[in-house]
Coordinates of C-alpha atoms in Angstrom, one line a residue:
Chain A
M217 CA -159.6 -303.4 -58.2
K218 CA -162.1 -303.3 -55.3
L219 CA -160.2 -304.4 -52.3
G220 CA -161.2 -305.0 -48.7
W221 CA -159.1 -304.4 -45.5
I222 CA -159.9 -305.5 -42.0
G223 CA -157.5 -304.3 -39.2
L224 CA -156.0 -300.9 -39.3
G225 CA -153.3 -301.0 -36.6
I226 CA -149.7 -299.7 -36.9
M227 CA -149.1 -302.3 -39.6
G228 CA -152.4 -302.1 -41.5
R229 CA -152.5 -298.4 -41.9
P230 CA -149.3 -297.9 -44.0
M231 CA -150.0 -301.1 -46.0
V232 CA -153.5 -299.8 -47.0
Q233 CA -151.9 -296.5 -48.2
H234 CA -149.7 -298.4 -50.6
L235 CA -152.8 -300.0 -52.1
L236 CA -154.5 -296.6 -52.4
A237 CA -151.4 -295.1 -54.0
A238 CA -151.6 -297.8 -56.7
G239 CA -155.1 -296.7 -57.6
H240 CA -157.1 -299.4 -55.9
T241 CA -160.4 -298.8 -54.1
V242 CA -160.3 -300.0 -50.4
H243 CA -163.3 -300.8 -48.3
A244 CA -162.2 -301.2 -44.7
C245 CA -163.3 -301.7 -41.2
S246 CA -161.4 -301.8 -37.9
R247 CA -162.4 -302.3 -34.3
S248 CA -161.6 -298.7 -33.5
G249 CA -163.1 -297.3 -36.8
V250 CA -161.4 -296.0 -39.9
P251 CA -158.9 -293.2 -39.1
A252 CA -159.7 -289.8 -40.5
E253 CA -156.4 -289.7 -42.4
L254 CA -157.3 -292.8 -44.4
A255 CA -160.9 -291.7 -45.0
A256 CA -159.5 -288.5 -46.4
Q257 CA -157.3 -290.5 -48.7
G258 CA -160.4 -292.4 -50.1
V259 CA -160.8 -295.4 -47.9
V260 CA -164.5 -296.4 -47.7
A261 CA -165.5 -297.1 -44.1
C262 CA -167.7 -300.1 -43.6
A263 CA -169.7 -301.0 -40.5
S264 CA -168.7 -304.7 -40.3
P265 CA -166.4 -307.3 -41.9
A266 CA -169.5 -308.6 -43.7
D267 CA -170.0 -305.2 -45.4
V268 CA -166.3 -305.2 -46.5
A269 CA -166.8 -308.7 -47.9
R270 CA -169.9 -307.7 -49.9
E271 CA -167.9 -305.0 -51.7
A272 CA -164.4 -306.5 -52.3
Q273 CA -162.9 -309.0 -54.6
V274 CA -159.8 -309.5 -52.4
I275 CA -160.2 -309.1 -48.6
F276 CA -157.1 -308.6 -46.6
L277 CA -156.9 -309.3 -42.8
M278 CA -154.2 -307.8 -40.6
L279 CA -155.2 -308.7 -37.0
P280 CA -153.4 -309.4 -33.7
D281 CA -154.0 -313.1 -33.1
T282 CA -155.8 -316.3 -34.1
P283 CA -159.1 -315.6 -32.2
D284 CA -159.4 -312.2 -33.9
V285 CA -159.2 -313.8 -37.3
A286 CA -161.7 -316.5 -36.3
K287 CA -164.1 -313.8 -35.1
V288 CA -163.8 -311.5 -38.2
L289 CA -164.3 -314.5 -40.5
F290 CA -167.0 -316.6 -38.8
D291 CA -168.9 -314.5 -36.2
D292 CA -172.2 -312.8 -36.9
G293 CA -171.5 -310.0 -39.3
G294 CA -168.3 -311.8 -40.3
V295 CA -166.7 -312.2 -43.7
A296 CA -167.4 -315.8 -44.5
A297 CA -171.2 -315.6 -44.8
Q298 CA -170.8 -313.1 -47.7
L299 CA -168.1 -315.0 -49.6
G300 CA -168.6 -316.6 -53.0
A301 CA -166.7 -317.7 -56.1
G302 CA -164.2 -315.3 -57.4
Q303 CA -163.4 -313.8 -54.0
T304 CA -160.1 -314.3 -52.0
V305 CA -159.3 -313.9 -48.4
V306 CA -155.6 -312.9 -47.8
D307 CA -154.7 -313.3 -44.1
M308 CA -151.6 -311.2 -43.4
S309 CA -151.9 -311.6 -39.6
S310 CA -149.4 -313.9 -37.8
I311 CA -151.5 -316.7 -36.5
S312 CA -151.6 -320.5 -35.9
P313 CA -150.7 -322.6 -39.0
V314 CA -153.0 -325.3 -37.8
A315 CA -156.0 -322.9 -37.4
T316 CA -155.1 -321.4 -40.8
R317 CA -155.8 -324.7 -42.5
E318 CA -159.1 -325.0 -40.8
F319 CA -160.1 -321.4 -41.7
A320 CA -159.0 -322.0 -45.4
A321 CA -161.2 -325.1 -45.6
R322 CA -164.2 -323.3 -44.3
V323 CA -163.6 -320.4 -46.7
A324 CA -163.3 -323.0 -49.6
E325 CA -166.7 -324.4 -48.6
R326 CA -168.2 -321.0 -49.7
G327 CA -166.4 -321.3 -53.1
A328 CA -163.9 -318.6 -52.2
S329 CA -160.1 -318.8 -52.1
F330 CA -157.7 -318.3 -49.1
L331 CA -154.0 -317.3 -49.0
D332 CA -152.0 -317.0 -45.7
A333 CA -149.5 -314.2 -46.1
P334 CA -147.9 -313.2 -42.8
V335 CA -145.1 -310.6 -42.9
S336 CA -141.9 -309.7 -41.2
G337 CA -140.2 -306.3 -41.2
G338 CA -142.3 -304.4 -38.7
E339 CA -143.7 -300.9 -38.9
V340 CA -140.5 -299.7 -40.7
G341 CA -141.0 -302.3 -43.4
A342 CA -144.7 -301.6 -43.7
K343 CA -144.1 -297.9 -44.3
A344 CA -141.3 -298.5 -46.8
A345 CA -143.2 -301.3 -48.6
S346 CA -140.2 -303.5 -48.0
L347 CA -141.9 -306.3 -46.0
T348 CA -140.9 -309.9 -46.3
I349 CA -144.2 -311.7 -47.1
M350 CA -144.4 -315.5 -46.7
C351 CA -147.3 -317.1 -48.5
G352 CA -149.2 -320.4 -48.3
G353 CA -151.8 -321.5 -50.7
D354 CA -152.5 -322.6 -54.3
E355 CA -150.2 -321.4 -57.0
A356 CA -153.0 -319.8 -59.0
V357 CA -154.3 -317.9 -55.9
F358 CA -150.8 -316.7 -55.1
A359 CA -150.2 -315.7 -58.8
A360 CA -153.5 -313.6 -58.7
C361 CA -152.6 -311.9 -55.4
E362 CA -148.8 -311.4 -56.0
P363 CA -149.1 -308.0 -57.8
L364 CA -151.1 -306.7 -54.8
L365 CA -148.6 -308.1 -52.3
R366 CA -145.7 -306.6 -54.2
L367 CA -147.2 -303.2 -53.5
M368 CA -146.5 -303.8 -49.8
G369 CA -143.4 -306.0 -49.8
K370 CA -140.1 -306.7 -51.5
N371 CA -139.4 -310.4 -50.7
V372 CA -142.7 -312.1 -51.6
T373 CA -142.4 -315.9 -51.6
L374 CA -144.9 -318.8 -52.0
V375 CA -143.5 -321.2 -49.4
G376 CA -146.0 -324.0 -50.0
G377 CA -149.6 -325.0 -49.6
C378 CA -152.1 -323.6 -47.2
G379 CA -150.6 -322.8 -43.8
A380 CA -147.0 -322.8 -45.1
G381 CA -146.7 -319.1 -44.9
Q382 CA -147.7 -319.2 -41.2
T383 CA -145.2 -322.0 -40.7
A384 CA -142.4 -320.0 -42.3
K385 CA -143.3 -317.0 -40.1
V386 CA -143.2 -319.2 -37.0
A387 CA -139.8 -320.5 -38.1
N388 CA -138.6 -317.0 -38.6
Q389 CA -139.7 -315.9 -35.1
M390 CA -138.1 -319.0 -33.6
I391 CA -134.8 -318.2 -35.2
V392 CA -134.9 -314.6 -34.2
A393 CA -135.7 -315.5 -30.6
L394 CA -133.0 -318.2 -30.5
N395 CA -130.4 -315.9 -32.1
I396 CA -131.2 -313.2 -29.4
Q397 CA -130.8 -316.0 -26.8
A398 CA -127.4 -316.8 -28.3
V399 CA -126.1 -313.3 -28.3
A400 CA -127.6 -312.5 -24.8
E401 CA -125.9 -315.6 -23.4
A402 CA -122.5 -315.0 -25.0
L403 CA -122.3 -311.3 -24.1
S404 CA -123.5 -311.9 -20.6
F405 CA -120.9 -314.6 -20.3
A406 CA -118.2 -312.2 -21.4
Q407 CA -119.3 -309.6 -18.9
D408 CA -119.2 -312.2 -16.1
A409 CA -115.7 -313.2 -17.2
G410 CA -114.6 -309.6 -16.8
V411 CA -114.2 -308.9 -20.6
D412 CA -115.8 -305.9 -22.3
P413 CA -118.8 -307.4 -24.3
A414 CA -118.6 -304.5 -26.8
R415 CA -115.1 -305.6 -27.8
V416 CA -116.2 -309.2 -27.9
R417 CA -119.1 -308.3 -30.3
Q418 CA -116.7 -306.3 -32.4
A419 CA -114.2 -309.2 -32.7
L420 CA -117.0 -311.6 -33.7
L421 CA -118.7 -309.5 -36.4
G422 CA -117.9 -310.8 -39.9
G423 CA -117.0 -314.3 -38.7
F424 CA -119.2 -317.4 -38.4
A425 CA -121.0 -316.0 -35.4
S426 CA -122.3 -313.1 -37.4
S427 CA -126.1 -312.4 -37.7
R428 CA -128.5 -309.6 -38.1
V429 CA -129.3 -310.1 -34.4
L430 CA -125.6 -309.8 -33.4
E431 CA -125.5 -306.5 -35.3
V432 CA -128.8 -305.0 -34.2
H433 CA -129.9 -306.6 -31.0
G434 CA -126.4 -307.1 -29.7
Q435 CA -125.8 -303.4 -30.0
R436 CA -129.1 -302.7 -28.1
M437 CA -128.0 -305.1 -25.3
L438 CA -124.7 -303.2 -25.0
D439 CA -126.5 -299.8 -24.9
G440 CA -129.3 -301.1 -22.6
A441 CA -131.6 -299.5 -25.2
F442 CA -134.8 -301.6 -24.8
A443 CA -137.5 -299.2 -26.1
P444 CA -139.4 -301.3 -28.7
G445 CA -138.8 -302.2 -31.5
F446 CA -140.6 -305.5 -31.3
R447 CA -142.2 -306.1 -27.9
I448 CA -141.5 -309.2 -25.7
A449 CA -145.3 -309.7 -25.3
L450 CA -145.6 -310.2 -29.1
H451 CA -142.7 -312.5 -29.4
Q452 CA -144.2 -314.6 -26.5
K453 CA -147.3 -314.9 -28.7
D454 CA -145.2 -316.1 -31.6
L455 CA -143.3 -318.7 -29.6
R456 CA -146.6 -319.9 -28.1
L457 CA -147.8 -320.5 -31.7
A458 CA -144.6 -322.4 -32.3
L459 CA -145.0 -324.6 -29.3
E460 CA -148.7 -325.2 -29.9
S461 CA -148.0 -326.1 -33.6
A462 CA -145.1 -328.3 -32.6
G463 CA -147.3 -330.1 -30.2
S464 CA -149.8 -330.9 -33.0
V465 CA -147.1 -332.2 -35.4
G466 CA -144.8 -333.9 -32.9
A467 CA -141.8 -331.5 -33.4
A468 CA -139.3 -331.2 -30.5
L469 CA -138.5 -327.5 -29.7
P470 CA -136.2 -327.6 -26.7
A471 CA -134.5 -324.3 -27.5
T472 CA -137.7 -322.5 -28.2
R473 CA -139.1 -323.7 -24.9
L474 CA -136.1 -322.3 -23.2
A475 CA -136.4 -318.9 -25.0
Q476 CA -140.0 -318.7 -24.0
D477 CA -139.0 -319.4 -20.4
L478 CA -136.6 -316.5 -20.5
F479 CA -139.2 -314.2 -22.0
D480 CA -141.6 -315.3 -19.2
G481 CA -138.9 -314.3 -16.8
C482 CA -138.9 -310.8 -18.4
S483 CA -142.6 -310.7 -18.2
A484 CA -142.6 -311.6 -14.5
N485 CA -140.3 -308.6 -14.0
G486 CA -142.6 -306.2 -15.7
E487 CA -140.6 -306.1 -19.0
A488 CA -143.3 -307.5 -21.4
Q489 CA -143.5 -304.1 -23.2
L490 CA -139.7 -303.8 -23.7
D491 CA -137.9 -304.7 -26.9
H492 CA -137.2 -308.5 -27.3
S493 CA -133.5 -307.8 -27.0
A494 CA -134.3 -307.2 -23.3
M495 CA -134.0 -311.0 -22.9
F496 CA -130.5 -309.9 -22.0
R497 CA -131.8 -308.6 -18.7
E498 CA -133.2 -311.9 -17.7
M499 CA -129.9 -313.6 -18.7
R500 CA -128.1 -311.1 -16.3
R501 CA -130.6 -311.9 -13.5
R502 CA -129.8 -315.6 -13.9
S503 CA -126.1 -315.1 -13.6
S504 CA -125.0 -315.2 -10.0
K505 CA -121.7 -313.4 -9.9
P506 CA -119.7 -314.2 -6.8
A507 CA -119.4 -311.3 -4.3
G508 CA -116.7 -308.9 -5.3
G509 CA -117.3 -309.4 -9.0
S510 CA -115.1 -311.2 -11.6
T511 CA -111.5 -312.0 -11.1
A512 CA -110.7 -311.7 -14.8
N513 CA -108.3 -309.1 -16.2
Chain B
M286 CA -87.1 -312.4 -36.8
K287 CA -86.3 -315.7 -35.1
L288 CA -89.6 -317.3 -34.4
G289 CA -90.7 -320.6 -32.7
W290 CA -93.7 -322.7 -33.5
I291 CA -95.1 -325.7 -31.6
G292 CA -97.9 -327.7 -33.1
L293 CA -98.0 -328.4 -36.8
G294 CA -101.5 -329.8 -37.4
I295 CA -103.9 -328.8 -40.2
M296 CA -104.0 -325.2 -38.8
G297 CA -100.4 -324.8 -37.8
R298 CA -98.8 -325.9 -41.1
P299 CA -100.3 -323.2 -43.4
M300 CA -99.9 -320.6 -40.7
V301 CA -96.1 -321.3 -40.4
Q302 CA -95.8 -321.0 -44.2
H303 CA -97.1 -317.4 -44.1
L304 CA -94.4 -316.5 -41.5
L305 CA -91.8 -318.2 -43.8
A306 CA -93.1 -316.3 -46.8
A307 CA -92.5 -313.0 -45.0
G308 CA -88.8 -313.9 -44.5
H309 CA -88.9 -315.0 -40.9
T310 CA -86.8 -317.9 -39.5
V311 CA -89.0 -320.6 -37.8
H312 CA -87.7 -323.1 -35.3
A313 CA -90.4 -325.7 -34.8
C314 CA -91.4 -328.9 -33.1
S315 CA -94.4 -331.1 -33.2
R316 CA -95.5 -334.4 -31.6
S317 CA -95.4 -336.1 -35.0
G318 CA -92.2 -334.3 -36.2
V319 CA -91.7 -331.5 -38.7
P320 CA -93.2 -332.4 -42.1
A321 CA -90.7 -332.8 -45.0
E322 CA -92.5 -330.1 -47.0
L323 CA -91.9 -327.5 -44.2
A324 CA -88.3 -328.6 -43.7
A325 CA -87.7 -328.1 -47.4
Q326 CA -89.2 -324.6 -47.1
G327 CA -86.6 -323.8 -44.3
V328 CA -88.3 -324.7 -41.0
V329 CA -85.6 -325.7 -38.5
A330 CA -86.7 -328.9 -36.8
C331 CA -86.1 -329.0 -33.0
A332 CA -86.2 -332.0 -30.7
S333 CA -88.2 -330.4 -27.9
P334 CA -90.3 -327.3 -26.9
A335 CA -87.3 -326.3 -24.8
D336 CA -85.1 -326.3 -27.9
V337 CA -87.6 -324.1 -29.7
A338 CA -87.6 -321.6 -26.8
R339 CA -83.8 -321.5 -26.7
E340 CA -83.7 -320.2 -30.3
A341 CA -86.8 -318.0 -30.7
Q342 CA -87.8 -314.5 -29.7
V343 CA -91.6 -315.2 -30.1
I344 CA -92.8 -318.7 -29.6
F345 CA -96.2 -319.6 -31.1
L346 CA -98.3 -322.5 -29.8
M347 CA -101.1 -324.1 -31.9
L348 CA -102.2 -327.1 -29.9
P349 CA -105.5 -329.1 -29.4
D350 CA -106.5 -328.4 -25.8
T351 CA -105.6 -327.0 -22.4
P352 CA -103.6 -330.0 -21.1
D353 CA -101.5 -330.0 -24.3
V354 CA -100.5 -326.3 -23.7
A355 CA -99.8 -327.0 -20.0
K356 CA -97.5 -329.9 -21.1
V357 CA -95.6 -328.0 -23.8
L358 CA -95.0 -325.1 -21.4
F359 CA -94.3 -326.7 -18.1
D360 CA -93.3 -330.3 -18.4
D361 CA -89.6 -331.4 -18.6
G362 CA -88.2 -330.2 -21.8
G363 CA -90.9 -327.6 -21.9
V364 CA -90.8 -323.9 -23.0
A365 CA -91.1 -322.2 -19.7
A366 CA -87.7 -323.2 -18.2
Q367 CA -85.9 -321.6 -21.1
L368 CA -87.8 -318.3 -21.1
G369 CA -86.4 -315.0 -20.1
A370 CA -86.8 -311.2 -20.6
G371 CA -87.5 -310.2 -24.2
Q372 CA -89.3 -313.4 -25.2
T373 CA -93.0 -313.8 -25.8
V374 CA -95.3 -316.8 -25.8
V375 CA -98.3 -316.4 -28.2
D376 CA -100.8 -319.1 -27.6
M377 CA -103.1 -319.5 -30.6
S378 CA -104.7 -322.7 -29.4
S379 CA -108.3 -322.5 -28.2
I380 CA -108.1 -323.4 -24.5
S381 CA -109.6 -322.4 -21.1
P382 CA -109.6 -318.7 -20.3
V383 CA -109.1 -319.5 -16.6
A384 CA -106.1 -321.8 -17.2
T385 CA -104.7 -319.1 -19.6
R386 CA -104.5 -316.6 -16.8
E387 CA -102.6 -319.1 -14.7
F388 CA -100.2 -320.0 -17.6
A389 CA -99.5 -316.3 -18.3
A390 CA -98.7 -315.6 -14.6
R391 CA -96.2 -318.5 -14.6
V392 CA -94.6 -317.2 -17.8
A393 CA -94.4 -313.7 -16.3
E394 CA -92.5 -315.2 -13.3
R395 CA -89.7 -316.0 -15.9
G396 CA -89.6 -312.4 -17.1
A397 CA -91.3 -313.2 -20.4
S398 CA -94.6 -312.0 -21.9
F399 CA -97.7 -313.9 -22.9
L400 CA -100.5 -313.2 -25.4
D401 CA -103.5 -315.4 -25.9
A402 CA -104.5 -315.3 -29.5
P403 CA -107.1 -318.0 -30.5
V404 CA -108.4 -317.9 -34.0
S405 CA -111.6 -318.7 -35.9
G406 CA -111.9 -319.3 -39.7
G407 CA -110.7 -322.9 -39.8
E408 CA -108.4 -324.6 -42.3
V409 CA -109.7 -322.4 -45.1
G410 CA -108.9 -319.2 -43.2
A411 CA -105.5 -320.5 -42.1
K412 CA -104.5 -321.2 -45.7
A413 CA -105.9 -317.9 -47.0
A414 CA -104.3 -315.9 -44.1
S415 CA -107.8 -314.6 -43.4
L416 CA -108.3 -315.8 -39.8
T417 CA -110.1 -313.8 -37.2
I418 CA -107.6 -313.5 -34.3
M419 CA -108.9 -312.6 -30.8
C420 CA -106.2 -311.4 -28.5
G421 CA -105.8 -311.0 -24.7
G422 CA -102.9 -309.4 -23.0
D423 CA -101.0 -306.1 -22.5
E424 CA -101.3 -303.5 -25.2
A425 CA -97.5 -303.3 -25.6
V426 CA -97.2 -307.1 -26.1
F427 CA -100.1 -307.0 -28.5
A428 CA -98.5 -304.1 -30.5
A429 CA -95.2 -306.0 -30.7
C430 CA -96.9 -309.2 -32.0
E431 CA -99.6 -307.6 -34.2
P432 CA -97.4 -307.4 -37.4
L433 CA -96.7 -311.2 -37.1
L434 CA -100.4 -312.0 -36.4
R435 CA -101.4 -309.9 -39.5
L436 CA -99.4 -312.3 -41.6
M437 CA -101.9 -315.0 -40.6
G438 CA -105.2 -313.2 -40.1
K439 CA -107.3 -310.3 -41.4
N440 CA -109.4 -309.3 -38.4
V441 CA -106.9 -309.1 -35.5
T442 CA -108.3 -307.5 -32.3
L443 CA -107.1 -306.9 -28.8
V444 CA -110.2 -307.8 -26.9
G445 CA -108.8 -307.1 -23.4
G446 CA -106.4 -308.3 -20.8
C447 CA -105.0 -311.7 -20.3
G448 CA -107.5 -314.5 -21.1
A449 CA -109.9 -312.1 -23.0
G450 CA -109.0 -313.6 -26.3
Q451 CA -109.9 -317.0 -25.1
T452 CA -113.1 -315.6 -23.6
A453 CA -114.0 -314.0 -27.0
K454 CA -113.3 -317.3 -28.7
V455 CA -115.5 -319.2 -26.3
A456 CA -118.3 -316.6 -26.9
N457 CA -117.8 -317.1 -30.6
Q458 CA -118.2 -320.8 -30.4
M459 CA -121.3 -320.5 -28.1
I460 CA -123.0 -318.2 -30.6
V461 CA -122.1 -320.5 -33.6
A462 CA -123.5 -323.6 -31.7
L463 CA -126.6 -321.7 -30.6
N464 CA -127.3 -320.4 -34.1
I465 CA -126.9 -323.9 -35.4
Q466 CA -129.4 -325.0 -32.8
A467 CA -131.8 -322.2 -33.9
V468 CA -131.6 -323.2 -37.6
A469 CA -131.8 -326.9 -36.9
E470 CA -134.9 -326.5 -34.7
A471 CA -136.7 -324.2 -37.1
L472 CA -136.0 -326.2 -40.3
S473 CA -136.9 -329.5 -38.4
F474 CA -140.1 -327.8 -37.3
A475 CA -141.0 -326.8 -40.8
Q476 CA -140.3 -330.4 -42.0
D477 CA -142.6 -331.8 -39.3
A478 CA -145.3 -329.3 -40.3
G479 CA -145.1 -330.6 -43.9
V480 CA -143.5 -327.5 -45.3
D481 CA -140.4 -327.7 -47.5
P482 CA -137.5 -326.4 -45.3
A483 CA -135.6 -325.3 -48.3
R484 CA -138.3 -322.8 -49.2
V485 CA -138.6 -321.7 -45.6
R486 CA -134.8 -321.0 -45.5
Q487 CA -135.1 -319.1 -48.8
A488 CA -138.0 -317.0 -47.5
L489 CA -136.0 -316.1 -44.3
L490 CA -132.7 -315.1 -45.9
G491 CA -132.2 -311.4 -45.8
G492 CA -134.6 -310.8 -42.9
F493 CA -134.0 -310.6 -39.2
A494 CA -133.5 -314.3 -39.0
S495 CA -130.5 -314.1 -41.3
S496 CA -127.0 -315.3 -40.2
R497 CA -123.9 -316.9 -41.6
V498 CA -125.2 -320.1 -40.0
L499 CA -128.6 -319.9 -41.8
E500 CA -126.7 -319.5 -45.1
V501 CA -123.9 -322.1 -44.7
H502 CA -125.0 -324.6 -42.1
G503 CA -128.7 -324.3 -43.1
Q504 CA -127.8 -325.4 -46.6
R505 CA -125.7 -328.3 -45.3
M506 CA -128.8 -329.5 -43.2
L507 CA -131.0 -329.3 -46.3
D508 CA -128.4 -331.3 -48.4
G509 CA -127.6 -333.7 -45.6
A510 CA -124.0 -332.8 -46.3
F511 CA -122.3 -333.5 -43.0
A512 CA -118.6 -334.2 -44.0
P513 CA -116.5 -331.8 -41.9
G514 CA -116.0 -328.8 -41.9
F515 CA -115.8 -328.4 -38.2
R516 CA -116.3 -331.6 -36.2
I517 CA -118.9 -332.1 -33.5
A518 CA -116.1 -333.5 -31.2
L519 CA -114.2 -330.2 -31.4
H520 CA -117.3 -328.1 -30.8
Q521 CA -118.1 -330.2 -27.7
K522 CA -114.6 -329.3 -26.4
D523 CA -115.4 -325.6 -27.0
L524 CA -118.7 -325.8 -25.2
R525 CA -117.1 -327.7 -22.4
L526 CA -114.7 -324.8 -22.0
A527 CA -117.7 -322.4 -22.0
L528 CA -119.5 -324.4 -19.3
E529 CA -116.4 -324.8 -17.1
S530 CA -115.5 -321.1 -17.4
A531 CA -119.1 -320.1 -16.7
G532 CA -119.0 -322.3 -13.6
S533 CA -115.9 -320.4 -12.3
V534 CA -117.4 -316.9 -12.9
G535 CA -121.0 -317.7 -12.0
A536 CA -122.5 -317.2 -15.5
A537 CA -125.8 -318.9 -16.4
L538 CA -125.5 -320.7 -19.8
P539 CA -128.9 -322.5 -20.2
A540 CA -128.9 -322.5 -24.0
T541 CA -125.2 -323.6 -24.3
R542 CA -126.0 -326.5 -21.9
L543 CA -128.9 -327.5 -24.2
A544 CA -126.6 -327.3 -27.3
Q545 CA -124.0 -329.5 -25.6
D546 CA -126.8 -332.0 -24.8
L547 CA -127.8 -332.2 -28.4
F548 CA -124.1 -332.6 -29.5
D549 CA -123.8 -335.4 -26.9
G550 CA -126.8 -337.0 -28.5
C551 CA -125.0 -336.9 -31.8
S552 CA -121.9 -338.4 -30.2
A553 CA -123.9 -341.2 -28.7
N554 CA -125.1 -342.0 -32.2
G555 CA -121.6 -342.2 -33.6
E556 CA -121.6 -338.7 -35.2
A557 CA -118.8 -337.0 -33.3
Q558 CA -116.7 -336.8 -36.4
L559 CA -119.4 -335.2 -38.6
D560 CA -119.7 -331.5 -39.2
H561 CA -121.4 -329.6 -36.4
S562 CA -124.4 -328.8 -38.6
A563 CA -125.3 -332.5 -38.1
M564 CA -126.9 -331.3 -34.8
F565 CA -129.9 -331.3 -37.2
R566 CA -129.9 -335.1 -37.1
E567 CA -130.3 -335.1 -33.3
M568 CA -133.1 -332.6 -33.7
R569 CA -134.8 -335.0 -36.2
R570 CA -134.4 -337.9 -33.8
R571 CA -136.1 -335.9 -31.0
S572 CA -139.1 -335.2 -33.1
S573 CA -141.6 -337.9 -32.8
K574 CA -143.8 -337.6 -35.9
P575 CA -147.2 -339.2 -35.5
A576 CA -147.6 -342.4 -37.6
G577 CA -148.6 -341.5 -41.2
G578 CA -146.6 -338.3 -41.2
S579 CA -147.8 -334.8 -41.2
T580 CA -151.2 -333.7 -42.3
A581 CA -150.0 -330.3 -43.6
N582 CA -150.4 -329.2 -47.2

């Protein structure tokens, strides 16, 4: 199939390679050009998003944030003006669910289809084609795109109508942030109480407190190993999407607001480029141990 | 071995039966007397905690809260006055880590040993002898008690010195409450955004957002199945222990404070006896959906 791809960052590059490996033709463009490696593998470099859309039946977007998607779709030289019946835009970026519904409506005005399909699993999942892909859109559109998505991901779900994929992704990022907050607060508490947090974590694994975050991020907190991983700056973006979306639908997000506040504290301390498990450092700063340390043990 | 047991509630009763099944003699007392079933199985009913302590080498406590343990140990007719060298008090109640260190010191003045050994796993774990048991105390005392504890639990850990078991239990209850908060907030957000929370949960299982709470309590939230389980009133007690302990060691617990506030909201709405996953109901009350519902999908 003739496919289009816009956005060739650390996620987009390996994802495109899975499409190529399955025998598809990929027309692509990217702000920083098409890497030589991809061109050598057969990717056709295009000058603009409009050029990609002229050639491709399905156009994938993998971009940093909501304004980037708006620009690629609707600016001069954008995708939308070239769209017609039989074409589909699949937005795999993580962006605003509210803006997504507006974008989908404008794409529909051109007679084309839209699917939101954000992913989780990071660079590792992108390379291993093991991404979780959360989709929103019409069932027929999803059914048509599903074989392509399964080349890039393992757990591919139609969550609901347009925007539902983005809503699920936001919910995912909320839970990850709040579970990090839970583990950071509990291990920090143990440390202040004079108890070895590593042994506390060990005692808790396997019980009702267990989570992927307790396993993975808990260990990072104990090791002080905060090289990313997933950067605080990106998680701040995701929580901003959560808080903005919540505002527009009237949802209360008290814990998410608190997690964002802790990430902001990290940011203010120059830690925005550290792994999100470094929220633990902000938790430590907020603990005011009495002089002389704990009296425990 | 001649063992003592004080506190025969829904946890204590099945735990005693595992000790009996292993051939130990159990001298017991309880505020509401020794149940006929246990007496028939060989439990020796005692009139007071002091009578239990006179007979037993190891005296187990399984009581509701800190003041109950203080009373059983130190009031007239209590355990402490009967204690001497060679005896050990094993407190399996979930109580204050700070008070625990004081109790242990007073028991040590009598020449006896003390181990804090709170559990998680609930009535199901108590019956199946699959409890997680988090211990604090001297290594020699732990080593001597470990074979007895392994009759009641599977994951038995010495976390650290005196009080460390209670600190680990508090950390466990913090993480469980905060993971419930995370799932409640994310599923409530999805619902407000017009997306089926059941499909969101399904899409998230197996990814970085996964946790025992997303599996178990998330399903309860979707089903509105809030029969306990573990009651909000008990979890409020555990978070109160967390906040009090944190106060005494200078630990910041912003998320725990918020979770307690949400449980308080449940309590104010007559839900203190519901399962702790009913925190979801308070989250729903705090969402103020615009008239006419969501515009999503």
